Coordinates of C-alpha atoms (C1' of nucleotides) in Angstrom, one line a residue:
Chain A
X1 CA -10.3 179.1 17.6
X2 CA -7.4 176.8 18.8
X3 CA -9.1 176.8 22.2
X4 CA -12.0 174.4 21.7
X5 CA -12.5 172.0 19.0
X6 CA -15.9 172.4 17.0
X7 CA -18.1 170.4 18.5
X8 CA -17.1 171.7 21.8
X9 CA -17.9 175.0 20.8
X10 CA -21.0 174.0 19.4
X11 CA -22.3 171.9 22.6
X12 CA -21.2 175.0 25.1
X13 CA -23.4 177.1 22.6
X14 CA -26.2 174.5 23.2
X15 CA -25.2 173.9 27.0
X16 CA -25.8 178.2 27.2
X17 CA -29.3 178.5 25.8
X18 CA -30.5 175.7 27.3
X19 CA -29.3 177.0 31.0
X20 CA -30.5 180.6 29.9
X21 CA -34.0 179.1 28.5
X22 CA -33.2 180.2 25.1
X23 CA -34.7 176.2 24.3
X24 CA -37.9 175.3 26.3
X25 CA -36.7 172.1 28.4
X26 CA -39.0 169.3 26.0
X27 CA -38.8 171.3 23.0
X28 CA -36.4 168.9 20.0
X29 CA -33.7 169.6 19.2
X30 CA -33.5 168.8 15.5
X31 CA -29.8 168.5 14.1
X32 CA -30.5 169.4 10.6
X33 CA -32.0 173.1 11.6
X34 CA -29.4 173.5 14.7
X35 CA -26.6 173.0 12.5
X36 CA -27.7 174.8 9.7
X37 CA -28.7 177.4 12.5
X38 CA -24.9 177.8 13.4
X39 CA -23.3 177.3 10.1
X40 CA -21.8 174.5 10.4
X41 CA -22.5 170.7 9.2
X42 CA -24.4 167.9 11.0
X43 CA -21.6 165.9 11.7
X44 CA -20.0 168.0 14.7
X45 CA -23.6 168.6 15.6
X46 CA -24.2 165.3 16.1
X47 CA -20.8 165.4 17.9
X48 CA -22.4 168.0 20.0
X49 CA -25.6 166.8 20.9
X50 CA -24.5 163.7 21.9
X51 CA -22.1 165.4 24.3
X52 CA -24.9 167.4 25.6
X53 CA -26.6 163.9 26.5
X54 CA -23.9 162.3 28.2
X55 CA -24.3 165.0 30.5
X56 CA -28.1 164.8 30.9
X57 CA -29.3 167.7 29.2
X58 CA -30.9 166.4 26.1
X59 CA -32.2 163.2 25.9
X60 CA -32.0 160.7 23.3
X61 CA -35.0 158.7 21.3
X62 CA -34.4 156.3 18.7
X63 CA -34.9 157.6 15.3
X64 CA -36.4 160.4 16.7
X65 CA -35.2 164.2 17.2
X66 CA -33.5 164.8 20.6
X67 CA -35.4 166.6 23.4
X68 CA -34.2 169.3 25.8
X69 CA -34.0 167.4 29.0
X70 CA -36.8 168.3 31.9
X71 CA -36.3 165.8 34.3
X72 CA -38.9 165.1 36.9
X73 CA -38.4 166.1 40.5
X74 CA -37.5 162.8 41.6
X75 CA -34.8 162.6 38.9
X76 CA -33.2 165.6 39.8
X77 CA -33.1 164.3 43.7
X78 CA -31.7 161.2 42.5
X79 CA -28.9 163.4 40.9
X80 CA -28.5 165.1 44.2
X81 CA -27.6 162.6 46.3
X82 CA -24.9 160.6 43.9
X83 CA -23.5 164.4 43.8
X84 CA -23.6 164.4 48.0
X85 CA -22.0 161.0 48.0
X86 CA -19.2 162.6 45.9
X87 CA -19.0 165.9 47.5
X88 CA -18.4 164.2 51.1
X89 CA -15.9 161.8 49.5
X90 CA -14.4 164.7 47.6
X91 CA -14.2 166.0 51.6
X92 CA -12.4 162.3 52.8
X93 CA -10.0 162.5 50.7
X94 CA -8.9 166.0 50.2
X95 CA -8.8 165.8 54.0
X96 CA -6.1 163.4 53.6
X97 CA -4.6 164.5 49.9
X98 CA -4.9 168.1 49.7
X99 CA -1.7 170.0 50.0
X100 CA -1.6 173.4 51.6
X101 CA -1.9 175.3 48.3
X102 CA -4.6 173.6 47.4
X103 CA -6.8 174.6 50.6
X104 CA -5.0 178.1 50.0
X105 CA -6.7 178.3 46.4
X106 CA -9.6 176.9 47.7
X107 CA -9.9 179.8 50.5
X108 CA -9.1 182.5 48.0
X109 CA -12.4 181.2 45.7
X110 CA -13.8 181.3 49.0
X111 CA -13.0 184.9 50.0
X112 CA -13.5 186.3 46.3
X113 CA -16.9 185.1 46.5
X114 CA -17.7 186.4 49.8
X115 CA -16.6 190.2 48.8
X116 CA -18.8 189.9 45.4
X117 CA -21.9 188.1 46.5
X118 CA -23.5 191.3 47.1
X119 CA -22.8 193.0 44.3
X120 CA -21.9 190.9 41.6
X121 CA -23.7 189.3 38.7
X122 CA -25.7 186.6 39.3
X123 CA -24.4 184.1 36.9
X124 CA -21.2 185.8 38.1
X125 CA -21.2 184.7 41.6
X126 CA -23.2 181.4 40.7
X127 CA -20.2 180.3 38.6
X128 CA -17.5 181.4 41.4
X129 CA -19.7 179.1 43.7
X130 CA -19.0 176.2 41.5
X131 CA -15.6 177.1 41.4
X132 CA -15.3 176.7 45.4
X133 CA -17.2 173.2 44.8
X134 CA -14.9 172.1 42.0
X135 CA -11.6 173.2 43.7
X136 CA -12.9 170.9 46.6
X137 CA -13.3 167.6 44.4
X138 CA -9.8 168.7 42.7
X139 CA -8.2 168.9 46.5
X140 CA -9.2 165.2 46.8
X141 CA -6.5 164.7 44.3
X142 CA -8.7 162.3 42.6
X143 CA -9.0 162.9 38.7
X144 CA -11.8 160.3 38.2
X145 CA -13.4 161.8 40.8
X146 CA -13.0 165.3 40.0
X147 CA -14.5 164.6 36.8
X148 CA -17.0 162.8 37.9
X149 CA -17.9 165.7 40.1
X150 CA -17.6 168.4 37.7
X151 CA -20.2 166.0 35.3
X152 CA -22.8 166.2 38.3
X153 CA -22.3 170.2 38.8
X154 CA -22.9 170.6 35.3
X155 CA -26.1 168.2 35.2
X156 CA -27.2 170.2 38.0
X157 CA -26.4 173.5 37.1
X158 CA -29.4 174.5 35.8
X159 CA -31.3 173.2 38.4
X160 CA -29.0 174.8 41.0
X161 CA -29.1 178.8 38.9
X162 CA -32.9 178.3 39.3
X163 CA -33.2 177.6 43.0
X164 CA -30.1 180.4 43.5
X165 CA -32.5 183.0 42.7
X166 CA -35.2 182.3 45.0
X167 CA -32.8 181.4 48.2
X168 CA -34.4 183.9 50.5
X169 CA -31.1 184.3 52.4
X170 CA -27.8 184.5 50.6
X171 CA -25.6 184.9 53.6
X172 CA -26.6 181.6 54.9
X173 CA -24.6 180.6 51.7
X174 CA -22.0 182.1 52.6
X175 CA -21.9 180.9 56.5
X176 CA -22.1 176.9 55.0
X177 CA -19.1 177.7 52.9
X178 CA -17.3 178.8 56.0
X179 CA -17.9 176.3 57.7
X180 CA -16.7 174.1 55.2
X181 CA -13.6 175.8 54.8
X182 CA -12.9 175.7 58.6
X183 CA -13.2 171.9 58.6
X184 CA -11.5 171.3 55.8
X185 CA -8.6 173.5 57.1
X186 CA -8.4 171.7 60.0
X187 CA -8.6 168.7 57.9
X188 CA -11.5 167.4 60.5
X189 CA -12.8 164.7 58.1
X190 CA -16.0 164.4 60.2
X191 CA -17.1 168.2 60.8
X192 CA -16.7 168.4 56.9
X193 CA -18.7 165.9 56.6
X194 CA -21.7 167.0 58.4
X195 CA -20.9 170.1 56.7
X196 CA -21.0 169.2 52.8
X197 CA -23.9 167.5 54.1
X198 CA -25.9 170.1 55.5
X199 CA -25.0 172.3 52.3
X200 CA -26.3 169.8 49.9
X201 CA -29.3 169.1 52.1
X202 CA -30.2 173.1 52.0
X203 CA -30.3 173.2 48.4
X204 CA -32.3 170.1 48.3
X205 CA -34.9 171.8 50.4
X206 CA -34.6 174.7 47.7
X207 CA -35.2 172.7 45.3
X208 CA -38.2 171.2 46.7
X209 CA -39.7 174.7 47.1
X210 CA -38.9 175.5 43.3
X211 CA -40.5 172.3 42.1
X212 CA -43.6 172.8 44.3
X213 CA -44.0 176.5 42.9
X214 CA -43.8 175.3 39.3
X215 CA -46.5 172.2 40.1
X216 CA -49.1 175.5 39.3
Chain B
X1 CA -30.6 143.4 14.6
X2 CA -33.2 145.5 16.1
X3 CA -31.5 145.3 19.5
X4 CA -28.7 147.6 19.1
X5 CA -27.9 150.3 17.0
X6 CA -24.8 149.9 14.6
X7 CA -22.1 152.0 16.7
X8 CA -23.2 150.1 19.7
X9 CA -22.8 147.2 18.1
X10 CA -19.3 148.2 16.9
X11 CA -18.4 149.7 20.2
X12 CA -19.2 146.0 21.7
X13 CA -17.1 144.5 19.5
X14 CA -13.7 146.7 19.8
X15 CA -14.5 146.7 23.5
X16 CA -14.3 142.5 23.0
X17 CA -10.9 142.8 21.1
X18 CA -9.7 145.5 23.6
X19 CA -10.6 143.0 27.2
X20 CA -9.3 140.1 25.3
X21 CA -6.0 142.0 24.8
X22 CA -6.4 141.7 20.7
X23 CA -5.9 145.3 20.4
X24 CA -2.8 146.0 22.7
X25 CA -2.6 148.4 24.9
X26 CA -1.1 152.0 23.9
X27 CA -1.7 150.7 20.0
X28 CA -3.4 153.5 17.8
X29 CA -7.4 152.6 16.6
X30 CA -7.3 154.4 13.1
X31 CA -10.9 154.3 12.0
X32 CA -10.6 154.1 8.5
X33 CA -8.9 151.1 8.7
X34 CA -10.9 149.9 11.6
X35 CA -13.9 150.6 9.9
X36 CA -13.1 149.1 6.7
X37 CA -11.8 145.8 8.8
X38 CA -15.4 146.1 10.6
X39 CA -16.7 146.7 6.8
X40 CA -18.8 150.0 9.0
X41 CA -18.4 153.2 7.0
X42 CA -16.2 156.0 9.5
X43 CA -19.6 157.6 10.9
X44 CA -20.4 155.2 13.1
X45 CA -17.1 154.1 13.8
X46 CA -16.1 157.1 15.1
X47 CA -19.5 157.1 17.5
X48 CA -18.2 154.1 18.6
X49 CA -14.7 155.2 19.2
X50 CA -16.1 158.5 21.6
X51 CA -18.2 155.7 23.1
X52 CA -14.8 153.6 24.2
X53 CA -13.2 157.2 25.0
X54 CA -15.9 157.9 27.6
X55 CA -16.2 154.4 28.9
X56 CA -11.8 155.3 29.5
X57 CA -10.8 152.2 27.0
X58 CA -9.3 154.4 24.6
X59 CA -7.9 158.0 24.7
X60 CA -8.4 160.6 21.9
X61 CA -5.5 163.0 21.1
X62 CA -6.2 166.4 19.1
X63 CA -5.8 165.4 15.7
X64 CA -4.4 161.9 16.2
X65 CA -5.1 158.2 16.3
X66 CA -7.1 157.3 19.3
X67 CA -5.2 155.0 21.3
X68 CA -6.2 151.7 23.2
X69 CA -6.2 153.3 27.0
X70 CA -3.2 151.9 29.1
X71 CA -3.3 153.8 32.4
X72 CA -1.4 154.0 34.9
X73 CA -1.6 152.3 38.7
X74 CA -2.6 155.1 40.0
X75 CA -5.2 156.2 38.0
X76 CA -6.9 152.6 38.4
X77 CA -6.9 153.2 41.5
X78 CA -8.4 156.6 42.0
X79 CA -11.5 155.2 40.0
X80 CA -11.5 152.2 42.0
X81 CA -12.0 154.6 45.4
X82 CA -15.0 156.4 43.1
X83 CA -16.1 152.9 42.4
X84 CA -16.2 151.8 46.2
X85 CA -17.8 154.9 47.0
X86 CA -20.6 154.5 44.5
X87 CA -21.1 150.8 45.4
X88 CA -21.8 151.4 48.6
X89 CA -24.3 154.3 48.5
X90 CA -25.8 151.6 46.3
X91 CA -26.0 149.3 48.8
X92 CA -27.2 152.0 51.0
X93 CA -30.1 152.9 48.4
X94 CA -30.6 149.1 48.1
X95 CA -31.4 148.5 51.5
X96 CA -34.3 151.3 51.8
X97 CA -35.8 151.1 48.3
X98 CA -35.4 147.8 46.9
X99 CA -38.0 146.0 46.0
X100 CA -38.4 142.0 46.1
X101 CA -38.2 141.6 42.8
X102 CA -35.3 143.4 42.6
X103 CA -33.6 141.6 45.2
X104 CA -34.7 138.2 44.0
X105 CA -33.4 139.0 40.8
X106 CA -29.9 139.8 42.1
X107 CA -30.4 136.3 43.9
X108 CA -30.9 134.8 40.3
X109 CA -27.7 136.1 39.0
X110 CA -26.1 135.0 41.5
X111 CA -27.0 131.6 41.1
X112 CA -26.8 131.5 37.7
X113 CA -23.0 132.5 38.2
X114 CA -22.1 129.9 40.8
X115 CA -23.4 127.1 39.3
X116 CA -21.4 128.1 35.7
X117 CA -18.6 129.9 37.4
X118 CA -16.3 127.4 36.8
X119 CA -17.9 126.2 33.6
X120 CA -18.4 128.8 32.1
X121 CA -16.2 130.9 29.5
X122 CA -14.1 133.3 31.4
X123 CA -15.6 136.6 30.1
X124 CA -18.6 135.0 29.9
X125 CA -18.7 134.5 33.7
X126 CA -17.0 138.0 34.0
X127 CA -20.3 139.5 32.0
X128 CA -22.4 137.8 34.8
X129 CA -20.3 139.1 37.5
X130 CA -20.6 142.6 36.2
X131 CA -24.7 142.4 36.2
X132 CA -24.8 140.7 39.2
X133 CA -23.2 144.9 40.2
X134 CA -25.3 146.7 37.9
X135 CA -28.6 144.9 39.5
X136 CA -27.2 146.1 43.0
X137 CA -26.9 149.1 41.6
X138 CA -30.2 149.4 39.8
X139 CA -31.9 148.4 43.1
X140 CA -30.9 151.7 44.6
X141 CA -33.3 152.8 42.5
X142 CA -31.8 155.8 41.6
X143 CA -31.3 156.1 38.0
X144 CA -28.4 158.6 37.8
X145 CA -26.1 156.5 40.6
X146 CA -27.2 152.9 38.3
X147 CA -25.8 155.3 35.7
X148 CA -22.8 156.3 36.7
X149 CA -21.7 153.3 38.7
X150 CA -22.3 151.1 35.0
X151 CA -19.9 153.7 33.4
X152 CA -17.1 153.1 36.1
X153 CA -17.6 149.2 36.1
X154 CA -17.2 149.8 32.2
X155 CA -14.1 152.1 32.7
X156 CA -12.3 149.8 35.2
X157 CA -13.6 146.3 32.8
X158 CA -10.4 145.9 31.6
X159 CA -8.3 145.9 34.5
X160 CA -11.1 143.8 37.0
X161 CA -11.1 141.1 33.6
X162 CA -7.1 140.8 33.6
X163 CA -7.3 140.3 37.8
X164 CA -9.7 138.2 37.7
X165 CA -7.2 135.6 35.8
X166 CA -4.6 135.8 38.5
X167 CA -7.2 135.4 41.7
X168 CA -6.1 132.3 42.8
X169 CA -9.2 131.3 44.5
X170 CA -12.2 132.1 42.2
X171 CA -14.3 131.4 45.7
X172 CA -13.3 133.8 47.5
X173 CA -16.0 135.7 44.7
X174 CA -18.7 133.4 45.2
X175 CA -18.1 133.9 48.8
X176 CA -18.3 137.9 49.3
X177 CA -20.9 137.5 46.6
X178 CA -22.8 135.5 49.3
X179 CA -21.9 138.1 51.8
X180 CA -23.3 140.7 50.1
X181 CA -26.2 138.9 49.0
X182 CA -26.9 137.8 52.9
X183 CA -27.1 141.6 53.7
X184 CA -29.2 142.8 50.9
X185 CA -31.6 139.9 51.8
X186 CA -31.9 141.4 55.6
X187 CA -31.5 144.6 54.4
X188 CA -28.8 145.2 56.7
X189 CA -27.4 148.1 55.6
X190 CA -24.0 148.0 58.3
X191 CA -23.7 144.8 57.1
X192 CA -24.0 145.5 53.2
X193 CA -20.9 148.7 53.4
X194 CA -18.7 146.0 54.9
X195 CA -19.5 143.2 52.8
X196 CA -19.0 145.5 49.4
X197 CA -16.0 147.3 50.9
X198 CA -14.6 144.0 51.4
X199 CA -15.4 142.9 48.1
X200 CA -13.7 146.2 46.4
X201 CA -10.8 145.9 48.4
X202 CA -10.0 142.6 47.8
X203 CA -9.9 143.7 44.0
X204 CA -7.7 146.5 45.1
X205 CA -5.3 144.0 46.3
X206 CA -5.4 141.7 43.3
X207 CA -4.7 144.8 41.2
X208 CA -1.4 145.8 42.9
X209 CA -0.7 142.5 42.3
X210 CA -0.7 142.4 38.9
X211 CA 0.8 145.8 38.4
X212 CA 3.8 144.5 40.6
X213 CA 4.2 141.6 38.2
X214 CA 3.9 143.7 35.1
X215 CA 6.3 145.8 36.3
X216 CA 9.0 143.3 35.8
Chain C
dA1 C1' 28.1 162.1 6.6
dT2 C1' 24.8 164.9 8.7
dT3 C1' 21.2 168.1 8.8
dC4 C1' 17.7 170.9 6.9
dG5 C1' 13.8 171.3 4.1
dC6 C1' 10.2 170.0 1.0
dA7 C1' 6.8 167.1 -0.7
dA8 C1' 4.0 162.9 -0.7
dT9 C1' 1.0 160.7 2.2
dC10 C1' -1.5 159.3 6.1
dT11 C1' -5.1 160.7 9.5
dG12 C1' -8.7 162.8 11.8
dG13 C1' -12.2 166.7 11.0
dT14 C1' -15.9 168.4 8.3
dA15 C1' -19.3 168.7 4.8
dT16 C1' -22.7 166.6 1.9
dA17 C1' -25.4 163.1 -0.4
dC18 C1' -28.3 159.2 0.1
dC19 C1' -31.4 156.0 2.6
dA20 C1' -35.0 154.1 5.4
dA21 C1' -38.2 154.7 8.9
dA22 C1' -41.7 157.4 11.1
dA23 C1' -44.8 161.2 11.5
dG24 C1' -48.3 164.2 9.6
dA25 C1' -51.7 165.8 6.3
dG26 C1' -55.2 165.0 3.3
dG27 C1' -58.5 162.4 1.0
dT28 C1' -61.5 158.5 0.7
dT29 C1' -64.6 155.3 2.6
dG30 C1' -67.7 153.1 5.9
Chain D
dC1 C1' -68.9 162.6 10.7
dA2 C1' -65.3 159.7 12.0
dA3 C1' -61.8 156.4 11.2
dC4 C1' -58.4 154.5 8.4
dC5 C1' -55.3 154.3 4.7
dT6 C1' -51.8 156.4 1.8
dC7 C1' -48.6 159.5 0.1
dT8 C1' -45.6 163.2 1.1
dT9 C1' -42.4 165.2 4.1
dT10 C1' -39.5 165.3 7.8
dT11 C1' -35.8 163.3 10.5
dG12 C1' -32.1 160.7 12.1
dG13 C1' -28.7 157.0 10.4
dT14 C1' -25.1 155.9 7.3
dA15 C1' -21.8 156.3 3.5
dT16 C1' -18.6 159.0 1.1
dA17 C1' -16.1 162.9 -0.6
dC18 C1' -13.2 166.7 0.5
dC19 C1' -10.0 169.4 3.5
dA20 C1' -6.3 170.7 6.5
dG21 C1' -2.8 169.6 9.7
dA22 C1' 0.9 166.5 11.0
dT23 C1' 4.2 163.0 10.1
dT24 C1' 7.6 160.9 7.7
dG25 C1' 10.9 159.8 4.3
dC26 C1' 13.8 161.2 0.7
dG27 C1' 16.9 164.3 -1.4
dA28 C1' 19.9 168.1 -1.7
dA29 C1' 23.1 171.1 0.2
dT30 C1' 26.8 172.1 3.4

DNA sequence: ATTCGCAATCTGGTATACCAAAAGAGGTTG
DNA sequence: CAACCTCTTTTGGTATACCAGATTGCGAAT
């Protein structure tokens, strides 16, 4: 248990059932019965929750019991287009920045994926497709940025797993992250660009679909 | 004291000792004795001090005093690139979705800053300069990028307060300010990126300054 | 004199007890 | 029968007590 401190532990516990389901999105989340739920005390639950709201998926009331965040349709777009902004200058600057063993790691992700995507577990291939993203913002060799990154994917992860599943065509997936790689390889600051932009704009048009399927 | 909760309140005020150099740089934040100095039980204190770690003012080490943050040039800088980047999709948001109210309330700041600017106390002025950003920001009208622009104007407070002692000429401010402000009005978005790019790089420059000097 | 080791203590992590505010249920009254 | 008031219960906020790991300083042994 040297791995993670407690409240860590406790928040990715959280972060999984809330990404699973396991808690309805609106439903409280009441840190009296959570904590007594997991055997430990409130304190590091507290800890916990209030991680869990930094990153947007439980919100806050005052004197009140937190909720399991469902954000509106707008809200979620508004994410997607501060994530964008980062993604393309994630792009710039790893352009510029990334050494050769970084766009070597970042290919390898890259090629992992593309051998699996078939055959692999969804959460599986979900999670190696955030891995490509991530490796991206890392190659920009910009901490804050990285971080700031990573905070967005996991805002929008659950968002993202829920619109993976109805994407009609999985190989078109595939085809944007190749052309990312290709740009990026040639360190062609513009093509990756239009690239990163053209992803994030697919998966906003997913995400449209989802949210109009849900409206009934 | 209905407007903030307690940790909020003690969060303000270590943040106030931290800009005003009270607490030093690189000097542990024990929070029993902090608390007790605050005369705040640990509970909130330590809410407070998570509060300072995610805002970058302090840094927590496993199972040791937090420490006031003291990063390095090149850190600054990285979130200073995010910073710019973030500031300008603002601007870019602004443009398309602001309303009139919004942008006559950035005009208001504005004012109110020039005409104490050289009155006024200087983190008092500083304060207005930072909401004359966050109402840029909040014009975009996207909540997430208001968000998590606010949390890197927070993280980079320090270091913007300390350069904004050494600027020699205070209007060169009021002048971009004016810039910017002259954009936003015509909602001139071309004009807007180079006007805030200007404005952020300018701060970039001040900052090497300072950590040239420091160096000594 | 130097180094190794042990113990006192300092510090953050965790559990728990107490408090005040707010929500909900039930009864009373118009 | 409905609306309102009140009392109980639930819940988050705060204070405090306890614990375990780490640091440090002193002392003993080489």
């Amino acid at each position: 248990m040297a791995d993670h401190s407690l409240p860590e532990q406790i928040a990715a516990e959280l972060r999984r059932d809330i990404l699973r389901g396991k808690l309805v999105p609106g439903s409280p989340v009441k840190e009296r019965d959570t904590a007594l739920e997991l055997g430990v005390s409130r304190t590091p639950m507290r800890e916990a929750i209030r991680m869990l709201a930094q990153e947007g998926l439980v919100v806050l009331r005052p004197a009140r019991s937190p909720l399991v965040a469902d954000p509106p349709f707008d809200e979620v777009v508004d994410q997607l287009i501060v994530l964008q902004a980062l993604e393309k200058l994630s792009g710039d600057l790893a352009c510029k920045n990334a050494t050769d063993a970084d766009i070597a790691h970042i290919v390898d992700i890259a090629e992992r994926m593309e051998a699996t995507f078939y055959t692999a577990d969804r959460l599986d291939s979900f999670e190696t497709d955030m891995e490509f993203h991530m490796a991206i913002a890392r190659a920009s060799r910009n901490r804050a940025l990285a971080e700031t990154h990573h905070a967005y994917l996991a805002r929008l992860w659950r968002i993202r797993y829920l619109t993976s599943r109805r994407r009609k065509n999985r190989a078109v997936v595939l085809e944007q992250h190749a052309k990312i790689l290709d740009a990026l390889r040639r360190r062609d600051r513009q093509a990756l660009d239009g690239a990163l932009e053209d992803h994030t704009g697919h998966l906003a048009d997913d995400m449209r679909q989802l949210f109009e399927l849900e409206e009934t």
